[in-house]
PDB file of C-alpha atoms in Angstrom:
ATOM      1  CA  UNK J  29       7.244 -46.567  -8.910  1.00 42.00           C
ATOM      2  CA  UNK J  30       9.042 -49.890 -10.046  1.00 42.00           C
ATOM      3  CA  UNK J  31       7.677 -50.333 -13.067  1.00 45.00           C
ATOM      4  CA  UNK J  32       9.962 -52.761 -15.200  1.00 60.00           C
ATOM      5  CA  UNK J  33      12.943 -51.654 -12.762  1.00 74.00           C
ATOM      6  CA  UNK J  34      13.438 -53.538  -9.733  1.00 93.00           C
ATOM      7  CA  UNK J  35      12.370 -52.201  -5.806  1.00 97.00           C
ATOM      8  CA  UNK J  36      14.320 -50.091  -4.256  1.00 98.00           C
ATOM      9  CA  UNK J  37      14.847 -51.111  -0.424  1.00 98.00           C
ATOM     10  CA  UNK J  38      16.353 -51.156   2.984  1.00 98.00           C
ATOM     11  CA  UNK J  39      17.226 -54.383   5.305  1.00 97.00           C
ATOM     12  CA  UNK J  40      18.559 -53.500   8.734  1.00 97.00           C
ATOM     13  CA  UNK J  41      18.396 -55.072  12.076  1.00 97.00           C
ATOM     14  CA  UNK J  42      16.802 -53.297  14.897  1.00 97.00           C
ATOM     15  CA  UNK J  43      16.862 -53.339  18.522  1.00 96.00           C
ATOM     16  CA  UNK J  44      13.604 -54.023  19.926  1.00 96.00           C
ATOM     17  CA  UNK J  45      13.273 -50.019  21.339  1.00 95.00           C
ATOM     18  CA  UNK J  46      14.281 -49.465  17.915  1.00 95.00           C
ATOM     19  CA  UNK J  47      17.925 -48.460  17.448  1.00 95.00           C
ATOM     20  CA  UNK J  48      19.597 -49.652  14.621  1.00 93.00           C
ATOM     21  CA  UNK J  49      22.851 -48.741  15.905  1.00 89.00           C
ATOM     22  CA  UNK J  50      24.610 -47.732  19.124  1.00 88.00           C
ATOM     23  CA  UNK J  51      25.919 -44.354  19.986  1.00 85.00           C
ATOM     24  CA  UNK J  52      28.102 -42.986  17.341  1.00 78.00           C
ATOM     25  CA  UNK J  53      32.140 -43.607  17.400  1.00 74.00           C
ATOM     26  CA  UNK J  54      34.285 -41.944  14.863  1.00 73.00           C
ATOM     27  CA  UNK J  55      36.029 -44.625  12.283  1.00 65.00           C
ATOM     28  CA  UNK J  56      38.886 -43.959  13.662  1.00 65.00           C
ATOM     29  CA  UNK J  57      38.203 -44.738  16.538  1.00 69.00           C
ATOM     30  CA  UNK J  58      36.420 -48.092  16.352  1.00 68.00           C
ATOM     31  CA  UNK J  59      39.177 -49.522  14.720  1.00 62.00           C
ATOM     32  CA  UNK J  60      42.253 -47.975  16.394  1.00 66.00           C
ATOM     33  CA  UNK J  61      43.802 -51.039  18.202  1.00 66.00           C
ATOM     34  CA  UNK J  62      45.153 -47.970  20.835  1.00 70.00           C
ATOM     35  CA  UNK J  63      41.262 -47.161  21.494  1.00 75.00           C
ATOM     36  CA  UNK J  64      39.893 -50.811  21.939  1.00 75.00           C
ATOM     37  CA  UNK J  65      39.966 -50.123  25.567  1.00 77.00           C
ATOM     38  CA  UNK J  66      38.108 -46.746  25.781  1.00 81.00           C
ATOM     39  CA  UNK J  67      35.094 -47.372  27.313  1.00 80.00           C
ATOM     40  CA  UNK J  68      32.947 -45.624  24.414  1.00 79.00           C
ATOM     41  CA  UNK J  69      34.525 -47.926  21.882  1.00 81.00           C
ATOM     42  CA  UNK J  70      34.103 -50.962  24.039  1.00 85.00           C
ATOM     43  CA  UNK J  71      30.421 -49.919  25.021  1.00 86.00           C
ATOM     44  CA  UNK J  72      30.088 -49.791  20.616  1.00 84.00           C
ATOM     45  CA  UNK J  73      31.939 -52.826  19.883  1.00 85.00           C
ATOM     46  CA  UNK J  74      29.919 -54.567  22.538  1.00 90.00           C
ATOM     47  CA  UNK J  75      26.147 -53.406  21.618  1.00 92.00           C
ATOM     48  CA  UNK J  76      27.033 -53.639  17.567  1.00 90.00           C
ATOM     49  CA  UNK J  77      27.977 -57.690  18.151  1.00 92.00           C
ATOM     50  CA  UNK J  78      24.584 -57.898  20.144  1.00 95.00           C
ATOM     51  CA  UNK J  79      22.470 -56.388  18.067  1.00 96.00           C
ATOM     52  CA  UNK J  80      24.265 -58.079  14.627  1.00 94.00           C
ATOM     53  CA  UNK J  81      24.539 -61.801  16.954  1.00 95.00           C
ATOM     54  CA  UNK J  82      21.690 -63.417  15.035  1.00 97.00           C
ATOM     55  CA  UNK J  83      24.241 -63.219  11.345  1.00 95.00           C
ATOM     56  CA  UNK J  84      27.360 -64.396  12.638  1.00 92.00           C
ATOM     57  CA  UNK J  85      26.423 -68.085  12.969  1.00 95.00           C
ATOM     58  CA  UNK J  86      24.684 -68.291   9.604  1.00 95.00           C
ATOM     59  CA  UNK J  87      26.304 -70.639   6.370  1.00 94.00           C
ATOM     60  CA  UNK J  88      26.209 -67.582   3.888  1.00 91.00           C
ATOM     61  CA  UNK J  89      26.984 -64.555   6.363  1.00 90.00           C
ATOM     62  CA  UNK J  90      30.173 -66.780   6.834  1.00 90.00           C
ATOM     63  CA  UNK J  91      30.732 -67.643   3.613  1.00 88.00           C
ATOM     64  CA  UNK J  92      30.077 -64.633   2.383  1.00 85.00           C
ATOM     65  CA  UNK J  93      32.777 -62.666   4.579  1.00 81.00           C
ATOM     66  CA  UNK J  94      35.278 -65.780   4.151  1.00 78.00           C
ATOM     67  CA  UNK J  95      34.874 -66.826   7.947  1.00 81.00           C
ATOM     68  CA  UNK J  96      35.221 -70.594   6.973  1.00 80.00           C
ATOM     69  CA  UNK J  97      32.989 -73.056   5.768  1.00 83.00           C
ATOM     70  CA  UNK J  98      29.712 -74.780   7.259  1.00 89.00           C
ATOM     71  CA  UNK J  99      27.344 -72.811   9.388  1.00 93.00           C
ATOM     72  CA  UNK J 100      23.484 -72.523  10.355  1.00 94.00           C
ATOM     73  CA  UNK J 101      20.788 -73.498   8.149  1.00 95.00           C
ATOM     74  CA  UNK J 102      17.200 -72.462   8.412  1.00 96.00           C
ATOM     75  CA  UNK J 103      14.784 -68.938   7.725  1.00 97.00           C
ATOM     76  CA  UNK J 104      17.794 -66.632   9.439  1.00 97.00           C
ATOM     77  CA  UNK J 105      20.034 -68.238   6.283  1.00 96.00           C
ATOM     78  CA  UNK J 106      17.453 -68.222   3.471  1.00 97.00           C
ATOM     79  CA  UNK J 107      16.591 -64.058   4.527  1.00 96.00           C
ATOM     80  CA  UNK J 108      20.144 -62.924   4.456  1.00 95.00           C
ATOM     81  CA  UNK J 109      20.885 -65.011   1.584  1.00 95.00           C
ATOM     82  CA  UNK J 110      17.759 -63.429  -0.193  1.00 96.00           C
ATOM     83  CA  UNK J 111      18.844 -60.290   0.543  1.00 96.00           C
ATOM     84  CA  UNK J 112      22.248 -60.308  -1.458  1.00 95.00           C
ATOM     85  CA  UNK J 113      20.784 -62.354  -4.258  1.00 95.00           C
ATOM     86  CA  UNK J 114      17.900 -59.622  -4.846  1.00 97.00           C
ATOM     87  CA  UNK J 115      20.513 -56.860  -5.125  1.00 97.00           C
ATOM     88  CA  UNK J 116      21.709 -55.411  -8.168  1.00 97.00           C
ATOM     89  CA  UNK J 117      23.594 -52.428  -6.412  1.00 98.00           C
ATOM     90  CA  UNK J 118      23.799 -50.561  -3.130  1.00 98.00           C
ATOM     91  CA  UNK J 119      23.578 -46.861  -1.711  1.00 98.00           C
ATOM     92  CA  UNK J 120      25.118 -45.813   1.253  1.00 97.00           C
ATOM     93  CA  UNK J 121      25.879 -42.680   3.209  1.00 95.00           C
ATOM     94  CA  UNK J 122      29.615 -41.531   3.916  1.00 93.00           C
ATOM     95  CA  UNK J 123      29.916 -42.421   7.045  1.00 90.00           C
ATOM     96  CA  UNK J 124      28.719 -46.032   6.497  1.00 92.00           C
ATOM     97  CA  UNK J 125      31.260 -45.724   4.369  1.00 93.00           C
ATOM     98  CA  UNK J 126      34.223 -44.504   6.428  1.00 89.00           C
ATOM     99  CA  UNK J 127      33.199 -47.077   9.162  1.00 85.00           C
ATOM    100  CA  UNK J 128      32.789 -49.912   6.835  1.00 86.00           C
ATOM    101  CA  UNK J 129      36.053 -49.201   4.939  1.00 88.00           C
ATOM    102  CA  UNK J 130      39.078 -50.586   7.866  1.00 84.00           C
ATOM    103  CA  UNK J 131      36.718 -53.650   8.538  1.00 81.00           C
ATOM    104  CA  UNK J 132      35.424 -55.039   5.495  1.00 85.00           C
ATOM    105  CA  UNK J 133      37.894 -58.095   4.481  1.00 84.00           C
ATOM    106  CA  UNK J 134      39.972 -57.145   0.981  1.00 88.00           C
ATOM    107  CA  UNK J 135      36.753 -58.867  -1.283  1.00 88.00           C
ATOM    108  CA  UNK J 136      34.298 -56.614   0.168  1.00 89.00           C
ATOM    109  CA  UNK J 137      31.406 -58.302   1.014  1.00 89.00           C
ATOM    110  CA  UNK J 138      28.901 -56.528  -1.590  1.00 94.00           C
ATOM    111  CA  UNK J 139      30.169 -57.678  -5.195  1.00 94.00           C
ATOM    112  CA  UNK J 140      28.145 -55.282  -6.535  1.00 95.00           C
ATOM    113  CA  UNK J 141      28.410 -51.303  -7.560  1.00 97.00           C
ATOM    114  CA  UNK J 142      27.840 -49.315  -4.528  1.00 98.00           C
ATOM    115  CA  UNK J 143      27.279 -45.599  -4.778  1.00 98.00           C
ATOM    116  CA  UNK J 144      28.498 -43.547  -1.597  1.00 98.00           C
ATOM    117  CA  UNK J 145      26.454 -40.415  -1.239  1.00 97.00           C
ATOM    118  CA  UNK J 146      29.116 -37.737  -0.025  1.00 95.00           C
ATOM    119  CA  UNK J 147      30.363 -34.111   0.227  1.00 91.00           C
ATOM    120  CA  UNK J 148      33.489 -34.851  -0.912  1.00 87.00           C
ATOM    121  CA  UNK J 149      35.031 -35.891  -4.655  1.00 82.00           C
ATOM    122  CA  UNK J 150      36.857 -39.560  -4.502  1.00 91.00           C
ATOM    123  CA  UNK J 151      37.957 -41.588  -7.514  1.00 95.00           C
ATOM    124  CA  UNK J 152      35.915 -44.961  -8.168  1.00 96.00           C
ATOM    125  CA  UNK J 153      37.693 -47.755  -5.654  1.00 95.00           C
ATOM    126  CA  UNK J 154      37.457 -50.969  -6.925  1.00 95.00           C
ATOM    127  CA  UNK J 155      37.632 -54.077  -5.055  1.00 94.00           C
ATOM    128  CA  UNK J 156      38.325 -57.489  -6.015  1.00 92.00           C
ATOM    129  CA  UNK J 157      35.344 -59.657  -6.201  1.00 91.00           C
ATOM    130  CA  UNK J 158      33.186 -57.323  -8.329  1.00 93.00           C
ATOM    131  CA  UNK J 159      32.493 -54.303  -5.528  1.00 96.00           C
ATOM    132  CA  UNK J 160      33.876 -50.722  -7.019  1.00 96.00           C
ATOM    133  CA  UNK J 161      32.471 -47.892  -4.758  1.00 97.00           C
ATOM    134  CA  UNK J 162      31.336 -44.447  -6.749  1.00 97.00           C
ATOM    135  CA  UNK J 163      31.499 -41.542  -4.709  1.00 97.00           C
ATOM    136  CA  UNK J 164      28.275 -39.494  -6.028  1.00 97.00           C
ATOM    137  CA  UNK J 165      28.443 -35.514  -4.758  1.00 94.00           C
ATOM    138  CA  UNK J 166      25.418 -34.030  -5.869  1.00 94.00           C
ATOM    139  CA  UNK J 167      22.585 -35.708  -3.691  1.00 95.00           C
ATOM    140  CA  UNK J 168      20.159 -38.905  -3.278  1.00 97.00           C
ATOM    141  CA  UNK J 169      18.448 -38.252  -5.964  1.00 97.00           C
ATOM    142  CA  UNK J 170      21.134 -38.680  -8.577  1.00 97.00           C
ATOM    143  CA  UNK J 171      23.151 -41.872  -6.525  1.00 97.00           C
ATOM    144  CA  UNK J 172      19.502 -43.699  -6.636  1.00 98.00           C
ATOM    145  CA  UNK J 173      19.684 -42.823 -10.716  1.00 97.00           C
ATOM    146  CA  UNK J 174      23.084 -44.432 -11.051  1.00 97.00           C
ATOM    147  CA  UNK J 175      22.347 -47.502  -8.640  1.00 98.00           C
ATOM    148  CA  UNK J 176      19.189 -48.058 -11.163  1.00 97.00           C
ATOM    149  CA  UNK J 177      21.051 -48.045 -14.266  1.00 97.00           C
ATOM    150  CA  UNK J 178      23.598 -50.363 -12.488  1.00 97.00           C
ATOM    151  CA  UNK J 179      21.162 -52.674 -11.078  1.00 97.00           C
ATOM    152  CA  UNK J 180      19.116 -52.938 -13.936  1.00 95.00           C
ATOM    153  CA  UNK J 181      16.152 -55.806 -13.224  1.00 94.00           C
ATOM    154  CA  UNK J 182      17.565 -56.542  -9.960  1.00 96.00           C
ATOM    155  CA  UNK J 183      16.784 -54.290  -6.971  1.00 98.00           C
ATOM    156  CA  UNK J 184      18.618 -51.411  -5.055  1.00 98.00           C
ATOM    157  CA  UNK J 185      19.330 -52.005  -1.590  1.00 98.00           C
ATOM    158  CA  UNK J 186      19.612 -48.623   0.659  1.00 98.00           C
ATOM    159  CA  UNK J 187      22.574 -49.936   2.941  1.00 96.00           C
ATOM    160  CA  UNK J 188      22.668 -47.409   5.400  1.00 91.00           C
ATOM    161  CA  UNK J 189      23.540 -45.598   7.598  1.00 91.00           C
ATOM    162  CA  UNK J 190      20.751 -43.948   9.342  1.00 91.00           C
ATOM    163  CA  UNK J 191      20.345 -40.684   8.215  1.00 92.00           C
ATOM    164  CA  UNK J 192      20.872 -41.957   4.648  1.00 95.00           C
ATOM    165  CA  UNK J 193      17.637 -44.234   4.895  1.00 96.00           C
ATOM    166  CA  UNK J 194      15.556 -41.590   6.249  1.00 94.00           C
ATOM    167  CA  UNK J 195      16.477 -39.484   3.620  1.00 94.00           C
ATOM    168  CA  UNK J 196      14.818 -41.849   0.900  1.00 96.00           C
ATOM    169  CA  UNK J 197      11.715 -42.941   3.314  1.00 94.00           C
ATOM    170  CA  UNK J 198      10.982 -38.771   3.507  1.00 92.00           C
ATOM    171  CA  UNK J 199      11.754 -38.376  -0.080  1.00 93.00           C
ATOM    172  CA  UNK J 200       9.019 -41.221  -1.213  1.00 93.00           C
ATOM    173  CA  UNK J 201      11.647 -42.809  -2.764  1.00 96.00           C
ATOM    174  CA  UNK J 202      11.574 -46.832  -0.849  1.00 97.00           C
ATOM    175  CA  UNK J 203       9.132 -49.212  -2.326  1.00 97.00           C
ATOM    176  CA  UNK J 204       9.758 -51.638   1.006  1.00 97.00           C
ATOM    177  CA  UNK J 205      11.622 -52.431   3.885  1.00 98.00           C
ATOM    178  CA  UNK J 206      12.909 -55.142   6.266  1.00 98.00           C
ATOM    179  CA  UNK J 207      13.669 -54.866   9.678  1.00 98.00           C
ATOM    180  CA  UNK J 208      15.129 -58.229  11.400  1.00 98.00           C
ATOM    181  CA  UNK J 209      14.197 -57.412  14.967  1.00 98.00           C
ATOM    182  CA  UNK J 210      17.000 -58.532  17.805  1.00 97.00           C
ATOM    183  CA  UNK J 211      15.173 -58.998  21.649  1.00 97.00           C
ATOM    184  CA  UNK J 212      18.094 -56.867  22.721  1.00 96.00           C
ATOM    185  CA  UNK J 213      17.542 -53.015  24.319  1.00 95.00           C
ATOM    186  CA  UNK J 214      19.820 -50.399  23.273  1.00 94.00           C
ATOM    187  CA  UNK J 215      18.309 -47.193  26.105  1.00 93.00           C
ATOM    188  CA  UNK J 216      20.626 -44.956  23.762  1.00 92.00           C
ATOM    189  CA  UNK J 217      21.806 -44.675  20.103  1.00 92.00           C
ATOM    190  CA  UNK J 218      20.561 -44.235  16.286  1.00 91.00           C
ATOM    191  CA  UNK J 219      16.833 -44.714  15.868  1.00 92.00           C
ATOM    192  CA  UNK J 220      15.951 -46.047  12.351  1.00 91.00           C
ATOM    193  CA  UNK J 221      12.766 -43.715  12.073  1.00 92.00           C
ATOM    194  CA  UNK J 222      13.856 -39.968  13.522  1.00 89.00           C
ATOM    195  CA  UNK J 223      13.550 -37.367  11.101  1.00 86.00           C
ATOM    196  CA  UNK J 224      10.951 -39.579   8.929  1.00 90.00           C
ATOM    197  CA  UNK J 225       7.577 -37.364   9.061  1.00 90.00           C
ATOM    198  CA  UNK J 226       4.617 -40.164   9.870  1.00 89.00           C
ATOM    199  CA  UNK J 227       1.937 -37.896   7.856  1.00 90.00           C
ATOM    200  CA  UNK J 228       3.428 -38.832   4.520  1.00 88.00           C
ATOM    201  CA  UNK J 229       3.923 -42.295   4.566  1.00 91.00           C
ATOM    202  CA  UNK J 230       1.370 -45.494   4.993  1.00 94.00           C
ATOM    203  CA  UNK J 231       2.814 -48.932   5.598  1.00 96.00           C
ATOM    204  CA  UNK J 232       1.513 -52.624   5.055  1.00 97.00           C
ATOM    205  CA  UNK J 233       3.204 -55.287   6.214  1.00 97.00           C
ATOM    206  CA  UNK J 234       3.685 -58.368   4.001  1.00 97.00           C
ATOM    207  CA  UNK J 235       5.392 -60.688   6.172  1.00 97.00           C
ATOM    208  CA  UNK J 236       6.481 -61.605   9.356  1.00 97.00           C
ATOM    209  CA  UNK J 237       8.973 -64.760   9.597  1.00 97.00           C
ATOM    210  CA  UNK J 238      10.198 -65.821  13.149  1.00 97.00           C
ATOM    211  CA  UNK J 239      13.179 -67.657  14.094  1.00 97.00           C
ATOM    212  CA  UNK J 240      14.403 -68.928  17.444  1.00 96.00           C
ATOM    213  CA  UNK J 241      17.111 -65.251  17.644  1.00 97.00           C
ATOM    214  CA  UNK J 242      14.925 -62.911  15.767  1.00 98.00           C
ATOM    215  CA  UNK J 243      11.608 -61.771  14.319  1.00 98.00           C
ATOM    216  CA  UNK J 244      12.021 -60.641  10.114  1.00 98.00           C
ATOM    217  CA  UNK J 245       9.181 -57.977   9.486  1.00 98.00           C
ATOM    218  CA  UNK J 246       8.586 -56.753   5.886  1.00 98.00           C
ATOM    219  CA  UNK J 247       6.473 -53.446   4.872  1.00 98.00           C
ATOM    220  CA  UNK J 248       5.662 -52.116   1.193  1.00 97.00           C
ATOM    221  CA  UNK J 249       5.778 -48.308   1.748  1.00 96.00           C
ATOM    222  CA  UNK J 250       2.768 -45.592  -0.053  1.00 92.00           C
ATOM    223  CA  UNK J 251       2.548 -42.158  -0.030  1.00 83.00           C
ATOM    224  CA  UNK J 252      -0.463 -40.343   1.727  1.00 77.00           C
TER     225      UNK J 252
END
């Protein structure tokens, strides 16, 4: 499927009962300094900084997001690091979006075109630092065409959410896939693999890197 064109892939972390996300919060919600003390948003806020602990303390996840300077060093570091240097451009569902769009800092932290697959028409928003988010209304297939041409060589990285990976998985359309798995248990929330049907997919995994917070599993993905 790659040919001369680079992968196309995901890179999430995952609880260990494998929830890549807590129960769902509107935007509005999450972010609404009036709601930090509803227990649903605190219950969010609290499992989403457990599950995403492993990043915060790394030199380029801090760097990255302008946190300040200096940072941890080591395989956590190289993987995230690897991750935004292999990535040309970047799909994403609306409501990663609309969740993503009060919290990332002004230099969102992608620098590359990101294509928003969405029901509803919205101009190109451009952001300084090289990010401009396309809002694409007719389907997966056709934001995974654009993100191609944009990316060129370099690879396209299926940000999320949910629902918008398992889209591509079902559709045949990821060539691999990382999960960085966090010793944490969710009970409830947003399982990476519902909806995905088992019969038409085989996986093979091509590497398995431990740290001291997490365990980084990569697959290449065939068809049956």
């Amino acid at each position: 499927m790659a040919g001369k064109a680079g992968k196309v892939f995901f890179s999430v972390t995952m609880s260990l009962d494998g929830f890549m996300a807590p129960e769902p919060v509107s935007p509005e919600d999450a972010f609404s300094p009036e709601k930090q003390d509803d227990p649903g948003v605190r219950r969010w806020n609290a499992k989403w900084s457990e599950l995403q602990a492993w990043a915060f303390p790394q030199r380029w996840f801090r760097e990255n997001l302008k946190l300040g300077e200096g940072g941890e060093e080591g395989i956590d570091n190289d993987i995230a690091r690897a991750t935004y240097e292999r990535t040309g451009a970047s799909v994403m569902g609306r409501r990663m979006f609309d969740l993503g769009e009060p919290a990332w800092p002004e230099e969102a932290p992608f620098h590359t075109p990101v294509f928003v697959v969405t029901h509803t028409g919205r101009d190109p928003w451009e952001r300084p630092g090289g990010t401009t988010f396309h809002f694409v209304g007719d389907g997966i297939d056709s934001a995974l065409l654009r993100a191609r041409e944009a990316a060129g060589d370099r690879d396209v990285r299926i940000a999320g959410g949910a629902e918008t990976i398992q889209q591509y998985l079902d559709g045949g359309l990821i060539d691999e896939f990382s999960i960085t798995l966090a010793p944490v248990l969710f009970g409830t929330g947003i399982r990476l693999f519902d909806h995905v049907d088992p019969d038409r997919l085989t996986l093979d995994q091509t590497r398995t890197a431990p740290s001291s917070r997490v365990t980084h599993l990569t697959y290449t993905v065939g068809k049956r």
